[in-house]
Amino acid sequence: MIEIKEINQRVRDVWNANAQWWDNQVGDIDIAHEYVVNPAMETLLTIKPGERVLEIASGNGTFARSLARLGASVLACDFSEELLKRAKARTIDTSGSIEYRLLDATDQDQLASLGERCFHAAVVSMALMDMANIEPLIQAFSRLLVPEGRFVFSVTHPCFNSLGTQTQWLGTEGVLVKDYIQPAIGDENAKPGQPIRHPFFHRPLWHLFGICFQAGFVLDGLLEPVPPEWLQAEQPEKWKRYSRIPHVMVTRWRLLKQE
């Protein structure tokens, strides 16, 4: 437990240190999120106007603002004080409502303070792989969501875009998977040029999905989005490699109905 707390503090320190650089890079919306991640997330979330949505690891607020424009009332939480400052500065005008809150999603007591059965949906966009411990959060979702609620998360693809993989050219570009089956921790850059590498937590599917199953959820939807053809044509050196091998996985979960 002490080790997890120490790792978690390091994660927080790194994201606080990288916050200004990250915000400058991402801006109001990152191209990968706008054209690859967010459309898949929104497809599985199926937000209805007036729904209350909890976002964990909201960063500088890009997806929270997208949810608000869809008509949701959003509670956007992050444990980086510096990222929250930048999220608030960028949230000038939305068609919905957003409340930003400092919250450590690895802390059971802080998660309990959010209430019970008060959210129609919960979302974690491209962040679970950056969290030292996700069990408390997934367990909390089972209490925070209304009975017909759902939660959706996106992650770098555990099979094709994680610590044990690398892009290789073998006549055609592909992905070499060297290590997969066991959970692992390493340091990664989310974007080229990131000032400080951050801890990255590889969770193979059996482990990642198993945590959700143990919390009483069933898998209700899964997408493996690839970049649209126009983006591949516009920036082939960056996006063509992902045309047939997805670098992102998006899933939707609902509580198992009790008989």
PDB file of C-alpha atoms in Angstrom:
ATOM      1  CA  MET A   1       0.000   0.000   0.000  1.00  0.00           C
ATOM      2  CA  ILE A   2       2.842   2.396   0.860  1.00  0.00           C
ATOM      3  CA  GLU A   3       4.453   1.653  -2.494  1.00  0.00           C
ATOM      4  CA  ILE A   4       1.212   2.439  -4.348  1.00  0.00           C
ATOM      5  CA  LYS A   5       0.903   5.732  -2.459  1.00  0.00           C
ATOM      6  CA  GLU A   6       4.471   6.653  -3.319  1.00  0.00           C
ATOM      7  CA  ILE A   7       3.971   5.810  -6.996  1.00  0.00           C
ATOM      8  CA  ASN A   8       0.699   7.715  -7.020  1.00  0.00           C
ATOM      9  CA  GLN A   9       2.413  10.784  -5.585  1.00  0.00           C
ATOM     10  CA  ARG A  10       5.071  10.550  -8.278  1.00  0.00           C
ATOM     11  CA  VAL A  11       2.349  10.402 -10.943  1.00  0.00           C
ATOM     12  CA  ARG A  12       0.755  13.547  -9.479  1.00  0.00           C
ATOM     13  CA  ASP A  13       4.096  15.367  -9.312  1.00  0.00           C
ATOM     14  CA  VAL A  14       4.907  14.558 -12.931  1.00  0.00           C
ATOM     15  CA  TRP A  15       1.527  15.732 -14.250  1.00  0.00           C
ATOM     16  CA  ASN A  16       1.746  18.932 -12.243  1.00  0.00           C
ATOM     17  CA  ALA A  17       5.216  19.536 -13.662  1.00  0.00           C
ATOM     18  CA  ASN A  18       4.109  18.767 -17.233  1.00  0.00           C
ATOM     19  CA  ALA A  19       0.782  20.619 -17.012  1.00  0.00           C
ATOM     20  CA  GLN A  20       1.783  23.839 -18.782  1.00  0.00           C
ATOM     21  CA  TRP A  21       3.593  22.015 -21.585  1.00  0.00           C
ATOM     22  CA  TRP A  22       0.700  19.550 -21.952  1.00  0.00           C
ATOM     23  CA  ASP A  23      -1.910  22.304 -22.071  1.00  0.00           C
ATOM     24  CA  ASN A  24       0.087  24.167 -24.709  1.00  0.00           C
ATOM     25  CA  GLN A  25       0.351  20.998 -26.819  1.00  0.00           C
ATOM     26  CA  VAL A  26      -3.264  19.886 -26.511  1.00  0.00           C
ATOM     27  CA  GLY A  27      -4.932  23.281 -26.544  1.00  0.00           C
ATOM     28  CA  ASP A  28      -8.690  23.234 -26.693  1.00  0.00           C
ATOM     29  CA  ILE A  29      -8.657  19.825 -28.362  1.00  0.00           C
ATOM     30  CA  ASP A  30      -6.003  17.369 -29.510  1.00  0.00           C
ATOM     31  CA  ILE A  31      -6.286  16.057 -33.072  1.00  0.00           C
ATOM     32  CA  ALA A  32      -6.074  12.405 -31.984  1.00  0.00           C
ATOM     33  CA  HIS A  33      -8.885  12.905 -29.498  1.00  0.00           C
ATOM     34  CA  GLU A  34     -11.016  14.956 -31.873  1.00  0.00           C
ATOM     35  CA  TYR A  35     -10.936  12.488 -34.767  1.00  0.00           C
ATOM     36  CA  VAL A  36     -10.144   9.100 -33.197  1.00  0.00           C
ATOM     37  CA  VAL A  37     -10.884   8.885 -29.468  1.00  0.00           C
ATOM     38  CA  ASN A  38     -13.796  11.267 -28.876  1.00  0.00           C
ATOM     39  CA  PRO A  39     -16.095  10.015 -31.661  1.00  0.00           C
ATOM     40  CA  ALA A  40     -15.814   6.459 -30.291  1.00  0.00           C
ATOM     41  CA  MET A  41     -16.324   7.667 -26.718  1.00  0.00           C
ATOM     42  CA  GLU A  42     -19.396   9.679 -27.674  1.00  0.00           C
ATOM     43  CA  THR A  43     -20.821   6.758 -29.672  1.00  0.00           C
ATOM     44  CA  LEU A  44     -20.685   4.460 -26.642  1.00  0.00           C
ATOM     45  CA  LEU A  45     -21.745   7.098 -24.108  1.00  0.00           C
ATOM     46  CA  THR A  46     -24.911   8.142 -26.012  1.00  0.00           C
ATOM     47  CA  ILE A  47     -25.276  11.267 -23.869  1.00  0.00           C
ATOM     48  CA  LYS A  48     -28.773  12.698 -23.458  1.00  0.00           C
ATOM     49  CA  PRO A  49     -29.287  16.377 -22.601  1.00  0.00           C
ATOM     50  CA  GLY A  50     -29.616  16.908 -18.871  1.00  0.00           C
ATOM     51  CA  GLU A  51     -27.718  13.786 -17.838  1.00  0.00           C
ATOM     52  CA  ARG A  52     -25.221  14.087 -15.002  1.00  0.00           C
ATOM     53  CA  VAL A  53     -21.785  12.777 -15.983  1.00  0.00           C
ATOM     54  CA  LEU A  54     -18.706  12.143 -13.855  1.00  0.00           C
ATOM     55  CA  GLU A  55     -15.359  12.489 -15.600  1.00  0.00           C
ATOM     56  CA  ILE A  56     -12.243  11.214 -13.879  1.00  0.00           C
ATOM     57  CA  ALA A  57      -8.761  12.444 -14.872  1.00  0.00           C
ATOM     58  CA  SER A  58     -10.244  15.336 -16.838  1.00  0.00           C
ATOM     59  CA  GLY A  59      -6.892  16.991 -17.565  1.00  0.00           C
ATOM     60  CA  ASN A  60      -7.276  20.442 -19.093  1.00  0.00           C
ATOM     61  CA  GLY A  61     -10.982  19.822 -19.660  1.00  0.00           C
ATOM     62  CA  THR A  62     -11.140  19.040 -23.368  1.00  0.00           C
ATOM     63  CA  PHE A  63     -13.596  16.150 -23.091  1.00  0.00           C
ATOM     64  CA  ALA A  64     -15.575  17.778 -20.266  1.00  0.00           C
ATOM     65  CA  ARG A  65     -16.283  20.684 -22.593  1.00  0.00           C
ATOM     66  CA  SER A  66     -17.328  18.273 -25.350  1.00  0.00           C
ATOM     67  CA  LEU A  67     -19.749  16.578 -22.947  1.00  0.00           C
ATOM     68  CA  ALA A  68     -21.162  19.934 -21.874  1.00  0.00           C
ATOM     69  CA  ARG A  69     -21.777  20.866 -25.503  1.00  0.00           C
ATOM     70  CA  LEU A  70     -23.813  17.661 -25.802  1.00  0.00           C
ATOM     71  CA  GLY A  71     -26.003  18.977 -22.981  1.00  0.00           C
ATOM     72  CA  ALA A  72     -24.571  17.054 -20.034  1.00  0.00           C
ATOM     73  CA  SER A  73     -24.012  18.412 -16.551  1.00  0.00           C
ATOM     74  CA  VAL A  74     -20.401  17.432 -15.863  1.00  0.00           C
ATOM     75  CA  LEU A  75     -18.421  16.967 -12.676  1.00  0.00           C
ATOM     76  CA  ALA A  76     -14.841  16.891 -13.978  1.00  0.00           C
ATOM     77  CA  CYS A  77     -12.219  15.652 -11.510  1.00  0.00           C
ATOM     78  CA  ASP A  78      -8.444  15.499 -11.605  1.00  0.00           C
ATOM     79  CA  PHE A  79      -5.731  15.168  -8.959  1.00  0.00           C
ATOM     80  CA  SER A  80      -3.388  17.642 -10.674  1.00  0.00           C
ATOM     81  CA  GLU A  81      -3.914  21.139  -9.325  1.00  0.00           C
ATOM     82  CA  GLU A  82      -2.028  22.617 -12.275  1.00  0.00           C
ATOM     83  CA  LEU A  83      -4.131  20.853 -14.913  1.00  0.00           C
ATOM     84  CA  LEU A  84      -7.327  21.948 -13.158  1.00  0.00           C
ATOM     85  CA  LYS A  85      -6.154  25.575 -13.251  1.00  0.00           C
ATOM     86  CA  ARG A  86      -5.723  25.314 -17.000  1.00  0.00           C
ATOM     87  CA  ALA A  87      -9.068  23.532 -17.428  1.00  0.00           C
ATOM     88  CA  LYS A  88     -10.872  26.352 -15.615  1.00  0.00           C
ATOM     89  CA  ALA A  89      -9.039  28.995 -17.659  1.00  0.00           C
ATOM     90  CA  ARG A  90     -10.120  27.334 -20.908  1.00  0.00           C
ATOM     91  CA  THR A  91     -13.742  26.827 -19.843  1.00  0.00           C
ATOM     92  CA  ILE A  92     -15.163  30.223 -20.740  1.00  0.00           C
ATOM     93  CA  ASP A  93     -18.456  29.394 -22.414  1.00  0.00           C
ATOM     94  CA  THR A  94     -20.212  26.038 -22.792  1.00  0.00           C
ATOM     95  CA  SER A  95     -23.783  25.102 -23.657  1.00  0.00           C
ATOM     96  CA  GLY A  96     -23.961  22.886 -20.565  1.00  0.00           C
ATOM     97  CA  SER A  97     -22.509  23.070 -17.072  1.00  0.00           C
ATOM     98  CA  ILE A  98     -19.118  21.954 -15.771  1.00  0.00           C
ATOM     99  CA  GLU A  99     -17.852  21.821 -12.204  1.00  0.00           C
ATOM    100  CA  TYR A 100     -14.144  21.126 -11.761  1.00  0.00           C
ATOM    101  CA  ARG A 101     -12.994  19.406  -8.578  1.00  0.00           C
ATOM    102  CA  LEU A 102      -9.644  18.326  -7.167  1.00  0.00           C
ATOM    103  CA  LEU A 103      -9.948  14.615  -6.410  1.00  0.00           C
ATOM    104  CA  ASP A 104      -7.603  11.647  -6.103  1.00  0.00           C
ATOM    105  CA  ALA A 105      -9.422   8.766  -7.794  1.00  0.00           C
ATOM    106  CA  THR A 106      -7.214   6.195  -6.050  1.00  0.00           C
ATOM    107  CA  ASP A 107      -8.525   7.317  -2.630  1.00  0.00           C
ATOM    108  CA  GLN A 108     -11.629   5.465  -1.417  1.00  0.00           C
ATOM    109  CA  ASP A 109     -12.681   8.213   1.008  1.00  0.00           C
ATOM    110  CA  GLN A 110     -12.474  10.928  -1.631  1.00  0.00           C
ATOM    111  CA  LEU A 111     -14.469   8.792  -4.048  1.00  0.00           C
ATOM    112  CA  ALA A 112     -17.107   8.147  -1.371  1.00  0.00           C
ATOM    113  CA  SER A 113     -17.540  11.913  -0.961  1.00  0.00           C
ATOM    114  CA  LEU A 114     -19.071  12.052  -4.454  1.00  0.00           C
ATOM    115  CA  GLY A 115     -22.285  10.394  -3.204  1.00  0.00           C
ATOM    116  CA  GLU A 116     -24.261   7.373  -4.348  1.00  0.00           C
ATOM    117  CA  ARG A 117     -26.484   6.644  -7.362  1.00  0.00           C
ATOM    118  CA  CYS A 118     -26.106  10.207  -8.595  1.00  0.00           C
ATOM    119  CA  PHE A 119     -24.534   9.905 -12.077  1.00  0.00           C
ATOM    120  CA  HIS A 120     -26.072   8.655 -15.304  1.00  0.00           C
ATOM    121  CA  ALA A 121     -22.648   8.043 -16.809  1.00  0.00           C
ATOM    122  CA  ALA A 122     -18.977   8.026 -15.862  1.00  0.00           C
ATOM    123  CA  VAL A 123     -16.040   8.440 -18.190  1.00  0.00           C
ATOM    124  CA  VAL A 124     -12.260   8.075 -18.090  1.00  0.00           C
ATOM    125  CA  SER A 125     -10.639   9.242 -21.316  1.00  0.00           C
ATOM    126  CA  MET A 126      -7.125   7.946 -22.031  1.00  0.00           C
ATOM    127  CA  ALA A 127      -6.087   7.907 -18.378  1.00  0.00           C
ATOM    128  CA  LEU A 128      -6.513   4.501 -16.698  1.00  0.00           C
ATOM    129  CA  MET A 129      -3.080   3.482 -17.976  1.00  0.00           C
ATOM    130  CA  ASP A 130      -1.641   6.494 -16.131  1.00  0.00           C
ATOM    131  CA  MET A 131      -3.212   5.573 -12.776  1.00  0.00           C
ATOM    132  CA  ALA A 132      -1.274   3.608 -10.154  1.00  0.00           C
ATOM    133  CA  ASN A 133      -4.363   1.857  -8.763  1.00  0.00           C
ATOM    134  CA  ILE A 134      -7.727   1.625 -10.543  1.00  0.00           C
ATOM    135  CA  GLU A 135      -9.544  -0.867  -8.296  1.00  0.00           C
ATOM    136  CA  PRO A 136     -10.988   1.775  -5.897  1.00  0.00           C
ATOM    137  CA  LEU A 137     -12.312   3.800  -8.824  1.00  0.00           C
ATOM    138  CA  ILE A 138     -14.011   0.904 -10.623  1.00  0.00           C
ATOM    139  CA  GLN A 139     -15.551  -0.265  -7.342  1.00  0.00           C
ATOM    140  CA  ALA A 140     -16.776   3.280  -6.691  1.00  0.00           C
ATOM    141  CA  PHE A 141     -18.470   3.428 -10.099  1.00  0.00           C
ATOM    142  CA  SER A 142     -20.729   0.565  -9.010  1.00  0.00           C
ATOM    143  CA  ARG A 143     -22.049   2.834  -6.216  1.00  0.00           C
ATOM    144  CA  LEU A 144     -21.945   6.171  -8.004  1.00  0.00           C
ATOM    145  CA  LEU A 145     -23.953   5.197 -11.083  1.00  0.00           C
ATOM    146  CA  VAL A 146     -27.731   5.001 -11.211  1.00  0.00           C
ATOM    147  CA  PRO A 147     -29.000   1.426 -11.815  1.00  0.00           C
ATOM    148  CA  GLU A 148     -29.224   1.931 -15.594  1.00  0.00           C
ATOM    149  CA  GLY A 149     -26.012   3.947 -15.758  1.00  0.00           C
ATOM    150  CA  ARG A 150     -22.884   3.168 -17.753  1.00  0.00           C
ATOM    151  CA  PHE A 151     -19.230   3.989 -17.694  1.00  0.00           C
ATOM    152  CA  VAL A 152     -16.940   4.304 -20.686  1.00  0.00           C
ATOM    153  CA  PHE A 153     -13.172   4.337 -20.768  1.00  0.00           C
ATOM    154  CA  SER A 154     -10.572   4.669 -23.492  1.00  0.00           C
ATOM    155  CA  VAL A 155      -6.975   3.501 -23.144  1.00  0.00           C
ATOM    156  CA  THR A 156      -3.948   2.973 -25.316  1.00  0.00           C
ATOM    157  CA  HIS A 157      -4.584  -0.485 -26.748  1.00  0.00           C
ATOM    158  CA  PRO A 158      -3.201  -3.062 -24.276  1.00  0.00           C
ATOM    159  CA  CYS A 159      -2.347  -5.486 -27.089  1.00  0.00           C
ATOM    160  CA  PHE A 160      -0.865  -3.167 -29.714  1.00  0.00           C
ATOM    161  CA  ASN A 161       0.222   0.045 -27.996  1.00  0.00           C
ATOM    162  CA  SER A 162       1.747  -0.610 -24.602  1.00  0.00           C
ATOM    163  CA  LEU A 163       5.071  -1.139 -22.838  1.00  0.00           C
ATOM    164  CA  GLY A 164       5.898  -4.427 -24.564  1.00  0.00           C
ATOM    165  CA  THR A 165       5.202  -3.278 -28.136  1.00  0.00           C
ATOM    166  CA  GLN A 166       7.100  -1.357 -30.774  1.00  0.00           C
ATOM    167  CA  THR A 167       6.490  -0.337 -34.368  1.00  0.00           C
ATOM    168  CA  GLN A 168       8.663  -2.234 -36.866  1.00  0.00           C
ATOM    169  CA  TRP A 169       9.202  -2.310 -40.606  1.00  0.00           C
ATOM    170  CA  LEU A 170       9.176  -5.867 -41.949  1.00  0.00           C
ATOM    171  CA  GLY A 171       8.343  -5.286 -45.596  1.00  0.00           C
ATOM    172  CA  THR A 172       5.309  -3.420 -44.332  1.00  0.00           C
ATOM    173  CA  GLU A 173       4.869  -1.450 -41.175  1.00  0.00           C
ATOM    174  CA  GLY A 174       3.502  -3.392 -38.228  1.00  0.00           C
ATOM    175  CA  VAL A 175       3.631  -3.876 -34.476  1.00  0.00           C
ATOM    176  CA  LEU A 176       6.025  -6.235 -32.745  1.00  0.00           C
ATOM    177  CA  VAL A 177       4.611  -7.521 -29.454  1.00  0.00           C
ATOM    178  CA  LYS A 178       7.467  -8.623 -27.216  1.00  0.00           C
ATOM    179  CA  ASP A 179       5.776  -8.701 -23.817  1.00  0.00           C
ATOM    180  CA  TYR A 180       2.095  -8.686 -22.919  1.00  0.00           C
ATOM    181  CA  ILE A 181       0.678 -11.195 -20.461  1.00  0.00           C
ATOM    182  CA  GLN A 182       1.723  -9.709 -17.110  1.00  0.00           C
ATOM    183  CA  PRO A 183       0.925  -6.254 -15.658  1.00  0.00           C
ATOM    184  CA  ALA A 184       3.932  -3.961 -15.770  1.00  0.00           C
ATOM    185  CA  ILE A 185       5.070  -0.444 -14.883  1.00  0.00           C
ATOM    186  CA  GLY A 186       7.370   1.745 -16.958  1.00  0.00           C
ATOM    187  CA  ASP A 187       8.021   5.359 -17.888  1.00  0.00           C
ATOM    188  CA  GLU A 188       6.539   6.719 -21.102  1.00  0.00           C
ATOM    189  CA  ASN A 189       6.000   9.948 -23.025  1.00  0.00           C
ATOM    190  CA  ALA A 190       2.383  10.601 -23.945  1.00  0.00           C
ATOM    191  CA  LYS A 191       3.620  12.973 -26.649  1.00  0.00           C
ATOM    192  CA  PRO A 192       7.022  13.527 -28.265  1.00  0.00           C
ATOM    193  CA  GLY A 193       8.988  16.202 -26.445  1.00  0.00           C
ATOM    194  CA  GLN A 194       7.194  15.785 -23.117  1.00  0.00           C
ATOM    195  CA  PRO A 195       9.515  17.358 -20.507  1.00  0.00           C
ATOM    196  CA  ILE A 196       9.267  14.552 -17.936  1.00  0.00           C
ATOM    197  CA  ARG A 197       8.363  10.940 -18.665  1.00  0.00           C
ATOM    198  CA  HIS A 198       5.392   9.749 -16.592  1.00  0.00           C
ATOM    199  CA  PRO A 199       4.681   6.347 -15.016  1.00  0.00           C
ATOM    200  CA  PHE A 200       2.674   4.092 -17.331  1.00  0.00           C
ATOM    201  CA  PHE A 201       0.771   1.038 -16.117  1.00  0.00           C
ATOM    202  CA  HIS A 202       0.320  -1.815 -18.573  1.00  0.00           C
ATOM    203  CA  ARG A 203      -2.730  -3.953 -17.793  1.00  0.00           C
ATOM    204  CA  PRO A 204      -3.408  -6.903 -20.122  1.00  0.00           C
ATOM    205  CA  LEU A 205      -7.037  -7.502 -21.016  1.00  0.00           C
ATOM    206  CA  TRP A 206      -7.531 -10.320 -18.502  1.00  0.00           C
ATOM    207  CA  HIS A 207      -6.411  -7.993 -15.714  1.00  0.00           C
ATOM    208  CA  LEU A 208      -8.117  -4.801 -16.887  1.00  0.00           C
ATOM    209  CA  PHE A 209     -11.437  -6.457 -17.663  1.00  0.00           C
ATOM    210  CA  GLY A 210     -11.199  -8.656 -14.574  1.00  0.00           C
ATOM    211  CA  ILE A 211     -11.208  -5.589 -12.323  1.00  0.00           C
ATOM    212  CA  CYS A 212     -14.440  -4.458 -13.968  1.00  0.00           C
ATOM    213  CA  PHE A 213     -16.031  -7.903 -13.730  1.00  0.00           C
ATOM    214  CA  GLN A 214     -15.175  -8.161 -10.021  1.00  0.00           C
ATOM    215  CA  ALA A 215     -16.907  -4.816  -9.402  1.00  0.00           C
ATOM    216  CA  GLY A 216     -20.148  -6.222 -10.839  1.00  0.00           C
ATOM    217  CA  PHE A 217     -19.967  -4.813 -14.367  1.00  0.00           C
ATOM    218  CA  VAL A 218     -20.547  -6.486 -17.712  1.00  0.00           C
ATOM    219  CA  LEU A 219     -18.935  -5.427 -20.973  1.00  0.00           C
ATOM    220  CA  ASP A 220     -21.628  -3.760 -23.070  1.00  0.00           C
ATOM    221  CA  GLY A 221     -19.702  -2.266 -25.981  1.00  0.00           C
ATOM    222  CA  LEU A 222     -16.209  -2.205 -27.476  1.00  0.00           C
ATOM    223  CA  LEU A 223     -14.667  -0.138 -30.261  1.00  0.00           C
ATOM    224  CA  GLU A 224     -11.150  -0.098 -31.706  1.00  0.00           C
ATOM    225  CA  PRO A 225     -11.161   3.179 -33.654  1.00  0.00           C
ATOM    226  CA  VAL A 226      -8.683   3.968 -36.413  1.00  0.00           C
ATOM    227  CA  PRO A 227      -7.938   7.378 -37.949  1.00  0.00           C
ATOM    228  CA  PRO A 228     -10.257   8.502 -40.755  1.00  0.00           C
ATOM    229  CA  GLU A 229      -8.860   8.041 -44.259  1.00  0.00           C
ATOM    230  CA  TRP A 230      -8.491  11.777 -44.868  1.00  0.00           C
ATOM    231  CA  LEU A 231      -6.259  12.108 -41.791  1.00  0.00           C
ATOM    232  CA  GLN A 232      -4.137   9.149 -42.903  1.00  0.00           C
ATOM    233  CA  ALA A 233      -3.707  10.825 -46.300  1.00  0.00           C
ATOM    234  CA  GLU A 234      -2.937  14.226 -44.785  1.00  0.00           C
ATOM    235  CA  GLN A 235      -0.326  12.975 -42.298  1.00  0.00           C
ATOM    236  CA  PRO A 236       0.648   9.462 -43.499  1.00  0.00           C
ATOM    237  CA  GLU A 237       3.919   9.354 -41.537  1.00  0.00           C
ATOM    238  CA  LYS A 238       1.941   9.690 -38.305  1.00  0.00           C
ATOM    239  CA  TRP A 239      -1.412   8.012 -38.920  1.00  0.00           C
ATOM    240  CA  LYS A 240      -1.026   5.413 -41.702  1.00  0.00           C
ATOM    241  CA  ARG A 241       0.522   2.947 -39.252  1.00  0.00           C
ATOM    242  CA  TYR A 242      -2.767   2.864 -37.317  1.00  0.00           C
ATOM    243  CA  SER A 243      -5.021   2.194 -40.313  1.00  0.00           C
ATOM    244  CA  ARG A 244      -5.135  -1.586 -39.724  1.00  0.00           C
ATOM    245  CA  ILE A 245      -3.818  -1.940 -36.177  1.00  0.00           C
ATOM    246  CA  PRO A 246      -5.716   0.179 -33.627  1.00  0.00           C
ATOM    247  CA  HIS A 247      -3.672   2.133 -31.096  1.00  0.00           C
ATOM    248  CA  VAL A 248      -6.731   2.877 -28.920  1.00  0.00           C
ATOM    249  CA  MET A 249      -9.447   0.750 -27.308  1.00  0.00           C
ATOM    250  CA  VAL A 250     -12.786   2.121 -26.060  1.00  0.00           C
ATOM    251  CA  THR A 251     -15.204   0.097 -23.917  1.00  0.00           C
ATOM    252  CA  ARG A 252     -18.617   0.560 -22.273  1.00  0.00           C
ATOM    253  CA  TRP A 253     -19.703  -1.165 -19.062  1.00  0.00           C
ATOM    254  CA  ARG A 254     -23.006  -1.559 -17.234  1.00  0.00           C
ATOM    255  CA  LEU A 255     -23.881  -3.057 -13.868  1.00  0.00           C
ATOM    256  CA  LEU A 256     -24.897  -6.701 -13.941  1.00  0.00           C
ATOM    257  CA  LYS A 257     -28.654  -6.814 -13.427  1.00  0.00           C
ATOM    258  CA  GLN A 258     -29.694  -8.705 -10.315  1.00  0.00           C
ATOM    259  CA  GLU A 259     -32.528 -11.219 -10.654  1.00  0.00           C
TER     260      GLU A 259
END
